[in-house]
Amino acid sequence: MSSSLNAAAVLVPLDALPPDGLHECEAGIDGDVESLILYRDPAGAVRAWLNVCPHAGRRLDFAPGKFLRSKTGELVCAVHGATFELAHGDCIAGPCRGDCLRAVPVHVADGQVRLGEGG
Ligand code: FES
């Protein structure tokens, strides 16, 4: 049976995101195709940010979907090494310390990660 929830754009199946896993995908946002960073935390919640580093506006991955992590699990920008915690996307070390990634609202419905706040 279909539901109105299905109107939200599907980004990836939830199964594509293992716990504590990072994933890259593209989505149409405000008329532009943007690269997104998806993160599923160990408790199962999914967060997303634009794949744009606040330091110099570059992508954070060194190849599509290939992200660097610190020894303690933070996301490290492959360009100049800015380090971001994954609870909020705040930069905790490196050239843009104190800045943060731009969050994109996502939700999980019917086993799919979807764009938007959900209902
Ligand atoms: S562009 Fe990410 S640290 Fe410089």
PDB file of N, CA, C and O in Angstrom, residues 12-70:
ATOM      1  N   VAL A  12      19.225   6.614  -0.050  1.00  0.00           N
ATOM      2  CA  VAL A  12      19.821   5.270  -0.090  1.00  0.00           C
ATOM      3  C   VAL A  12      18.966   4.355   0.771  1.00  0.00           C
ATOM      4  O   VAL A  12      18.297   4.810   1.697  1.00  0.00           O
ATOM      5  N   PRO A  13      19.032   3.033   0.509  1.00  0.00           N
ATOM      6  CA  PRO A  13      18.427   2.111   1.464  1.00  0.00           C
ATOM      7  C   PRO A  13      19.190   2.186   2.791  1.00  0.00           C
ATOM      8  O   PRO A  13      20.422   2.339   2.787  1.00  0.00           O
ATOM      9  N   LEU A  14      18.472   2.075   3.909  1.00  0.00           N
ATOM     10  CA  LEU A  14      19.146   2.115   5.209  1.00  0.00           C
ATOM     11  C   LEU A  14      20.228   1.043   5.305  1.00  0.00           C
ATOM     12  O   LEU A  14      21.276   1.248   5.913  1.00  0.00           O
ATOM     13  N   ASP A  15      20.001  -0.088   4.651  1.00  0.00           N
ATOM     14  CA  ASP A  15      20.973  -1.188   4.695  1.00  0.00           C
ATOM     15  C   ASP A  15      22.317  -0.808   4.087  1.00  0.00           C
ATOM     16  O   ASP A  15      23.324  -1.479   4.325  1.00  0.00           O
ATOM     17  N   ALA A  16      22.354   0.249   3.268  1.00  0.00           N
ATOM     18  CA  ALA A  16      23.618   0.688   2.668  1.00  0.00           C
ATOM     19  C   ALA A  16      24.502   1.389   3.690  1.00  0.00           C
ATOM     20  O   ALA A  16      25.676   1.663   3.416  1.00  0.00           O
ATOM     21  N   LEU A  17      23.916   1.680   4.851  1.00  0.00           N
ATOM     22  CA  LEU A  17      24.641   2.423   5.888  1.00  0.00           C
ATOM     23  C   LEU A  17      24.850   1.540   7.113  1.00  0.00           C
ATOM     24  O   LEU A  17      23.962   1.455   7.964  1.00  0.00           O
ATOM     25  N   PRO A  18      25.990   0.914   7.261  1.00  0.00           N
ATOM     26  CA  PRO A  18      26.223   0.147   8.484  1.00  0.00           C
ATOM     27  C   PRO A  18      26.355   1.093   9.676  1.00  0.00           C
ATOM     28  O   PRO A  18      26.690   2.270   9.496  1.00  0.00           O
ATOM     29  N   PRO A  19      26.068   0.617  10.900  1.00  0.00           N
ATOM     30  CA  PRO A  19      26.246   1.476  12.069  1.00  0.00           C
ATOM     31  C   PRO A  19      27.661   2.055  12.111  1.00  0.00           C
ATOM     32  O   PRO A  19      28.626   1.349  11.831  1.00  0.00           O
ATOM     33  N   ASP A  20      27.758   3.338  12.433  1.00  0.00           N
ATOM     34  CA  ASP A  20      29.007   4.091  12.430  1.00  0.00           C
ATOM     35  C   ASP A  20      29.601   4.202  11.021  1.00  0.00           C
ATOM     36  O   ASP A  20      30.793   4.417  10.855  1.00  0.00           O
ATOM     37  N   GLY A  21      28.754   4.082  10.012  1.00  0.00           N
ATOM     38  CA  GLY A  21      29.229   4.144   8.637  1.00  0.00           C
ATOM     39  C   GLY A  21      28.944   5.489   7.981  1.00  0.00           C
ATOM     40  O   GLY A  21      27.948   6.152   8.276  1.00  0.00           O
ATOM     41  N   LEU A  22      29.845   5.885   7.090  1.00  0.00           N
ATOM     42  CA  LEU A  22      29.685   7.091   6.282  1.00  0.00           C
ATOM     43  C   LEU A  22      29.387   6.690   4.843  1.00  0.00           C
ATOM     44  O   LEU A  22      29.897   5.677   4.352  1.00  0.00           O
ATOM     45  N   HIS A  23      28.603   7.499   4.171  1.00  0.00           N
ATOM     46  CA  HIS A  23      28.186   7.184   2.809  1.00  0.00           C
ATOM     47  C   HIS A  23      28.044   8.505   2.058  1.00  0.00           C
ATOM     48  O   HIS A  23      27.672   9.516   2.653  1.00  0.00           O
ATOM     49  N   GLU A  24      28.339   8.485   0.786  1.00  0.00           N
ATOM     50  CA  GLU A  24      28.151   9.694  -0.038  1.00  0.00           C
ATOM     51  C   GLU A  24      27.032   9.430  -1.026  1.00  0.00           C
ATOM     52  O   GLU A  24      26.900   8.323  -1.547  1.00  0.00           O
ATOM     53  N   CYS A  25      26.193  10.427  -1.255  1.00  0.00           N
ATOM     54  CA  CYS A  25      25.185  10.309  -2.307  1.00  0.00           C
ATOM     55  C   CYS A  25      24.901  11.709  -2.849  1.00  0.00           C
ATOM     56  O   CYS A  25      25.359  12.705  -2.285  1.00  0.00           O
ATOM     57  N   GLU A  26      24.171  11.758  -3.942  1.00  0.00           N
ATOM     58  CA  GLU A  26      23.814  13.049  -4.512  1.00  0.00           C
ATOM     59  C   GLU A  26      22.310  13.256  -4.388  1.00  0.00           C
ATOM     60  O   GLU A  26      21.539  12.288  -4.408  1.00  0.00           O
ATOM     61  N   ALA A  27      21.920  14.509  -4.227  1.00  0.00           N
ATOM     62  CA  ALA A  27      20.504  14.824  -4.097  1.00  0.00           C
ATOM     63  C   ALA A  27      20.257  16.210  -4.665  1.00  0.00           C
ATOM     64  O   ALA A  27      21.134  17.073  -4.639  1.00  0.00           O
ATOM     65  N   GLY A  28      19.046  16.416  -5.173  1.00  0.00           N
ATOM     66  CA  GLY A  28      18.652  17.729  -5.661  1.00  0.00           C
ATOM     67  C   GLY A  28      18.184  18.575  -4.485  1.00  0.00           C
ATOM     68  O   GLY A  28      17.241  18.223  -3.792  1.00  0.00           O
ATOM     69  N   ILE A  29      18.880  19.672  -4.240  1.00  0.00           N
ATOM     70  CA  ILE A  29      18.524  20.573  -3.140  1.00  0.00           C
ATOM     71  C   ILE A  29      18.447  21.987  -3.695  1.00  0.00           C
ATOM     72  O   ILE A  29      19.429  22.493  -4.260  1.00  0.00           O
ATOM     73  N   ASP A  30      17.282  22.595  -3.538  1.00  0.00           N
ATOM     74  CA  ASP A  30      17.053  23.956  -4.042  1.00  0.00           C
ATOM     75  C   ASP A  30      17.440  24.079  -5.514  1.00  0.00           C
ATOM     76  O   ASP A  30      18.039  25.077  -5.932  1.00  0.00           O
ATOM     77  N   GLY A  31      17.151  23.022  -6.283  1.00  0.00           N
ATOM     78  CA  GLY A  31      17.384  23.078  -7.722  1.00  0.00           C
ATOM     79  C   GLY A  31      18.780  22.713  -8.167  1.00  0.00           C
ATOM     80  O   GLY A  31      19.048  22.647  -9.367  1.00  0.00           O
ATOM     81  N   ASP A  32      19.698  22.472  -7.215  1.00  0.00           N
ATOM     82  CA  ASP A  32      21.061  22.072  -7.569  1.00  0.00           C
ATOM     83  C   ASP A  32      21.305  20.628  -7.139  1.00  0.00           C
ATOM     84  O   ASP A  32      20.756  20.180  -6.135  1.00  0.00           O
ATOM     85  N   VAL A  33      22.155  19.914  -7.893  1.00  0.00           N
ATOM     86  CA  VAL A  33      22.571  18.584  -7.464  1.00  0.00           C
ATOM     87  C   VAL A  33      23.743  18.761  -6.509  1.00  0.00           C
ATOM     88  O   VAL A  33      24.761  19.359  -6.873  1.00  0.00           O
ATOM     89  N   GLU A  34      23.568  18.274  -5.294  1.00  0.00           N
ATOM     90  CA  GLU A  34      24.600  18.431  -4.257  1.00  0.00           C
ATOM     91  C   GLU A  34      25.074  17.058  -3.806  1.00  0.00           C
ATOM     92  O   GLU A  34      24.294  16.109  -3.721  1.00  0.00           O
ATOM     93  N   SER A  35      26.362  16.966  -3.466  1.00  0.00           N
ATOM     94  CA  SER A  35      26.894  15.768  -2.831  1.00  0.00           C
ATOM     95  C   SER A  35      26.627  15.865  -1.336  1.00  0.00           C
ATOM     96  O   SER A  35      26.842  16.914  -0.715  1.00  0.00           O
ATOM     97  N   LEU A  36      26.143  14.762  -0.755  1.00  0.00           N
ATOM     98  CA  LEU A  36      25.853  14.719   0.679  1.00  0.00           C
ATOM     99  C   LEU A  36      26.719  13.671   1.365  1.00  0.00           C
ATOM    100  O   LEU A  36      27.071  12.650   0.781  1.00  0.00           O
ATOM    101  N   ILE A  37      27.031  13.951   2.624  1.00  0.00           N
ATOM    102  CA  ILE A  37      27.639  12.963   3.519  1.00  0.00           C
ATOM    103  C   ILE A  37      26.512  12.422   4.389  1.00  0.00           C
ATOM    104  O   ILE A  37      25.817  13.197   5.056  1.00  0.00           O
ATOM    105  N   LEU A  38      26.313  11.109   4.379  1.00  0.00           N
ATOM    106  CA  LEU A  38      25.348  10.478   5.283  1.00  0.00           C
ATOM    107  C   LEU A  38      26.115   9.736   6.362  1.00  0.00           C
ATOM    108  O   LEU A  38      27.139   9.102   6.084  1.00  0.00           O
ATOM    109  N   TYR A  39      25.630   9.821   7.591  1.00  0.00           N
ATOM    110  CA  TYR A  39      26.271   9.118   8.701  1.00  0.00           C
ATOM    111  C   TYR A  39      25.201   8.434   9.533  1.00  0.00           C
ATOM    112  O   TYR A  39      24.218   9.068   9.927  1.00  0.00           O
ATOM    113  N   ARG A  40      25.370   7.148   9.762  1.00  0.00           N
ATOM    114  CA  ARG A  40      24.477   6.405  10.666  1.00  0.00           C
ATOM    115  C   ARG A  40      25.236   6.192  11.964  1.00  0.00           C
ATOM    116  O   ARG A  40      26.276   5.517  11.974  1.00  0.00           O
ATOM    117  N   ASP A  41      24.735   6.754  13.047  1.00  0.00           N
ATOM    118  CA  ASP A  41      25.478   6.642  14.302  1.00  0.00           C
ATOM    119  C   ASP A  41      25.293   5.249  14.896  1.00  0.00           C
ATOM    120  O   ASP A  41      24.445   4.468  14.436  1.00  0.00           O
ATOM    121  N   PRO A  42      26.098   4.901  15.908  1.00  0.00           N
ATOM    122  CA  PRO A  42      26.034   3.534  16.441  1.00  0.00           C
ATOM    123  C   PRO A  42      24.661   3.179  17.003  1.00  0.00           C
ATOM    124  O   PRO A  42      24.291   2.008  17.055  1.00  0.00           O
ATOM    125  N   ALA A  43      23.862   4.186  17.405  1.00  0.00           N
ATOM    126  CA  ALA A  43      22.517   3.919  17.918  1.00  0.00           C
ATOM    127  C   ALA A  43      21.498   3.780  16.791  1.00  0.00           C
ATOM    128  O   ALA A  43      20.339   3.455  17.042  1.00  0.00           O
ATOM    129  N   GLY A  44      21.902   4.072  15.551  1.00  0.00           N
ATOM    130  CA  GLY A  44      21.012   3.860  14.414  1.00  0.00           C
ATOM    131  C   GLY A  44      20.446   5.130  13.801  1.00  0.00           C
ATOM    132  O   GLY A  44      19.793   5.065  12.769  1.00  0.00           O
ATOM    133  N   ALA A  45      20.642   6.294  14.428  1.00  0.00           N
ATOM    134  CA  ALA A  45      20.124   7.541  13.852  1.00  0.00           C
ATOM    135  C   ALA A  45      20.972   7.935  12.638  1.00  0.00           C
ATOM    136  O   ALA A  45      22.173   7.702  12.609  1.00  0.00           O
ATOM    137  N   VAL A  46      20.317   8.532  11.645  1.00  0.00           N
ATOM    138  CA  VAL A  46      21.015   8.944  10.427  1.00  0.00           C
ATOM    139  C   VAL A  46      21.050  10.468  10.358  1.00  0.00           C
ATOM    140  O   VAL A  46      20.047  11.138  10.599  1.00  0.00           O
ATOM    141  N   ARG A  47      22.237  10.999  10.057  1.00  0.00           N
ATOM    142  CA  ARG A  47      22.405  12.443   9.880  1.00  0.00           C
ATOM    143  C   ARG A  47      23.004  12.694   8.495  1.00  0.00           C
ATOM    144  O   ARG A  47      23.632  11.809   7.915  1.00  0.00           O
ATOM    145  N   ALA A  48      22.838  13.916   8.003  1.00  0.00           N
ATOM    146  CA  ALA A  48      23.406  14.252   6.697  1.00  0.00           C
ATOM    147  C   ALA A  48      23.909  15.689   6.702  1.00  0.00           C
ATOM    148  O   ALA A  48      23.362  16.557   7.402  1.00  0.00           O
ATOM    149  N   TRP A  49      24.968  15.891   5.947  1.00  0.00           N
ATOM    150  CA  TRP A  49      25.531  17.229   5.768  1.00  0.00           C
ATOM    151  C   TRP A  49      25.909  17.398   4.293  1.00  0.00           C
ATOM    152  O   TRP A  49      26.186  16.423   3.598  1.00  0.00           O
ATOM    153  N   LEU A  50      25.977  18.632   3.850  1.00  0.00           N
ATOM    154  CA  LEU A  50      26.544  18.875   2.523  1.00  0.00           C
ATOM    155  C   LEU A  50      28.005  18.445   2.536  1.00  0.00           C
ATOM    156  O   LEU A  50      28.734  18.696   3.510  1.00  0.00           O
ATOM    157  N   ASN A  51      28.438  17.815   1.457  1.00  0.00           N
ATOM    158  CA  ASN A  51      29.832  17.367   1.343  1.00  0.00           C
ATOM    159  C   ASN A  51      30.686  18.539   0.864  1.00  0.00           C
ATOM    160  O   ASN A  51      31.292  18.514  -0.204  1.00  0.00           O
ATOM    161  N   VAL A  52      30.688  19.580   1.693  1.00  0.00           N
ATOM    162  CA  VAL A  52      31.410  20.818   1.388  1.00  0.00           C
ATOM    163  C   VAL A  52      32.137  21.235   2.665  1.00  0.00           C
ATOM    164  O   VAL A  52      31.501  21.511   3.685  1.00  0.00           O
ATOM    165  N   CYS A  53      33.447  21.282   2.612  1.00  0.00           N
ATOM    166  CA  CYS A  53      34.213  21.648   3.802  1.00  0.00           C
ATOM    167  C   CYS A  53      34.116  23.159   4.045  1.00  0.00           C
ATOM    168  O   CYS A  53      34.312  23.951   3.120  1.00  0.00           O
ATOM    169  N   PRO A  54      33.809  23.577   5.281  1.00  0.00           N
ATOM    170  CA  PRO A  54      33.716  25.019   5.551  1.00  0.00           C
ATOM    171  C   PRO A  54      35.053  25.746   5.424  1.00  0.00           C
ATOM    172  O   PRO A  54      35.072  26.976   5.344  1.00  0.00           O
ATOM    173  N   HIS A  55      36.175  25.011   5.364  1.00  0.00           N
ATOM    174  CA  HIS A  55      37.468  25.681   5.238  1.00  0.00           C
ATOM    175  C   HIS A  55      37.646  26.310   3.864  1.00  0.00           C
ATOM    176  O   HIS A  55      37.750  27.522   3.745  1.00  0.00           O
ATOM    177  N   ALA A  56      37.656  25.490   2.818  1.00  0.00           N
ATOM    178  CA  ALA A  56      37.908  26.034   1.480  1.00  0.00           C
ATOM    179  C   ALA A  56      36.871  25.574   0.466  1.00  0.00           C
ATOM    180  O   ALA A  56      37.086  25.704  -0.742  1.00  0.00           O
ATOM    181  N   GLY A  57      35.755  25.038   0.950  1.00  0.00           N
ATOM    182  CA  GLY A  57      34.655  24.708   0.059  1.00  0.00           C
ATOM    183  C   GLY A  57      34.864  23.469  -0.784  1.00  0.00           C
ATOM    184  O   GLY A  57      34.118  23.243  -1.738  1.00  0.00           O
ATOM    185  N   ARG A  58      35.854  22.670  -0.420  1.00  0.00           N
ATOM    186  CA  ARG A  58      36.126  21.458  -1.202  1.00  0.00           C
ATOM    187  C   ARG A  58      35.334  20.278  -0.658  1.00  0.00           C
ATOM    188  O   ARG A  58      34.860  20.302   0.475  1.00  0.00           O
ATOM    189  N   ARG A  59      35.225  19.212  -1.462  1.00  0.00           N
ATOM    190  CA  ARG A  59      34.639  17.973  -0.958  1.00  0.00           C
ATOM    191  C   ARG A  59      35.528  17.395   0.133  1.00  0.00           C
ATOM    192  O   ARG A  59      36.753  17.556   0.079  1.00  0.00           O
ATOM    193  N   LEU A  60      34.938  16.673   1.074  1.00  0.00           N
ATOM    194  CA  LEU A  60      35.738  16.101   2.161  1.00  0.00           C
ATOM    195  C   LEU A  60      36.317  14.740   1.789  1.00  0.00           C
ATOM    196  O   LEU A  60      37.321  14.321   2.355  1.00  0.00           O
ATOM    197  N   ASP A  61      35.660  14.019   0.843  1.00  0.00           N
ATOM    198  CA  ASP A  61      36.147  12.675   0.496  1.00  0.00           C
ATOM    199  C   ASP A  61      37.284  12.776  -0.522  1.00  0.00           C
ATOM    200  O   ASP A  61      37.324  13.686  -1.339  1.00  0.00           O
ATOM    201  N   PHE A  62      38.214  11.813  -0.476  1.00  0.00           N
ATOM    202  CA  PHE A  62      39.353  11.847  -1.403  1.00  0.00           C
ATOM    203  C   PHE A  62      39.005  11.167  -2.723  1.00  0.00           C
ATOM    204  O   PHE A  62      39.701  11.351  -3.721  1.00  0.00           O
ATOM    205  N   ALA A  63      37.964  10.368  -2.742  1.00  0.00           N
ATOM    206  CA  ALA A  63      37.340   9.810  -3.939  1.00  0.00           C
ATOM    207  C   ALA A  63      35.878   9.661  -3.555  1.00  0.00           C
ATOM    208  O   ALA A  63      35.563   9.620  -2.361  1.00  0.00           O
ATOM    209  N   PRO A  64      34.962   9.611  -4.518  1.00  0.00           N
ATOM    210  CA  PRO A  64      33.548   9.600  -4.133  1.00  0.00           C
ATOM    211  C   PRO A  64      33.218   8.517  -3.102  1.00  0.00           C
ATOM    212  O   PRO A  64      33.432   7.324  -3.333  1.00  0.00           O
ATOM    213  N   GLY A  65      32.772   8.947  -1.929  1.00  0.00           N
ATOM    214  CA  GLY A  65      32.385   8.016  -0.867  1.00  0.00           C
ATOM    215  C   GLY A  65      33.522   7.496  -0.031  1.00  0.00           C
ATOM    216  O   GLY A  65      33.303   6.708   0.891  1.00  0.00           O
ATOM    217  N   LYS A  66      34.754   7.926  -0.323  1.00  0.00           N
ATOM    218  CA  LYS A  66      35.922   7.469   0.446  1.00  0.00           C
ATOM    219  C   LYS A  66      36.325   8.572   1.420  1.00  0.00           C
ATOM    220  O   LYS A  66      36.914   9.592   1.005  1.00  0.00           O
ATOM    221  N   PHE A  67      35.981   8.368   2.685  1.00  0.00           N
ATOM    222  CA  PHE A  67      36.229   9.376   3.710  1.00  0.00           C
ATOM    223  C   PHE A  67      37.336   8.925   4.643  1.00  0.00           C
ATOM    224  O   PHE A  67      37.469   7.740   4.949  1.00  0.00           O
ATOM    225  N   LEU A  68      38.106   9.886   5.115  1.00  0.00           N
ATOM    226  CA  LEU A  68      39.117   9.605   6.128  1.00  0.00           C
ATOM    227  C   LEU A  68      38.475   9.732   7.502  1.00  0.00           C
ATOM    228  O   LEU A  68      37.647  10.614   7.737  1.00  0.00           O
ATOM    229  N   ARG A  69      38.883   8.854   8.424  1.00  0.00           N
ATOM    230  CA  ARG A  69      38.436   8.939   9.816  1.00  0.00           C
ATOM    231  C   ARG A  69      39.680   9.023  10.693  1.00  0.00           C
ATOM    232  O   ARG A  69      40.718   8.428  10.389  1.00  0.00           O
ATOM    233  N   SER A  70      39.551   9.748  11.801  1.00  0.00           N
ATOM    234  CA  SER A  70      40.652   9.794  12.774  1.00  0.00           C
ATOM    235  C   SER A  70      40.658   8.486  13.569  1.00  0.00           C
ATOM    236  O   SER A  70      39.721   7.690  13.483  1.00  0.00           O
TER     237      SER A  70
END
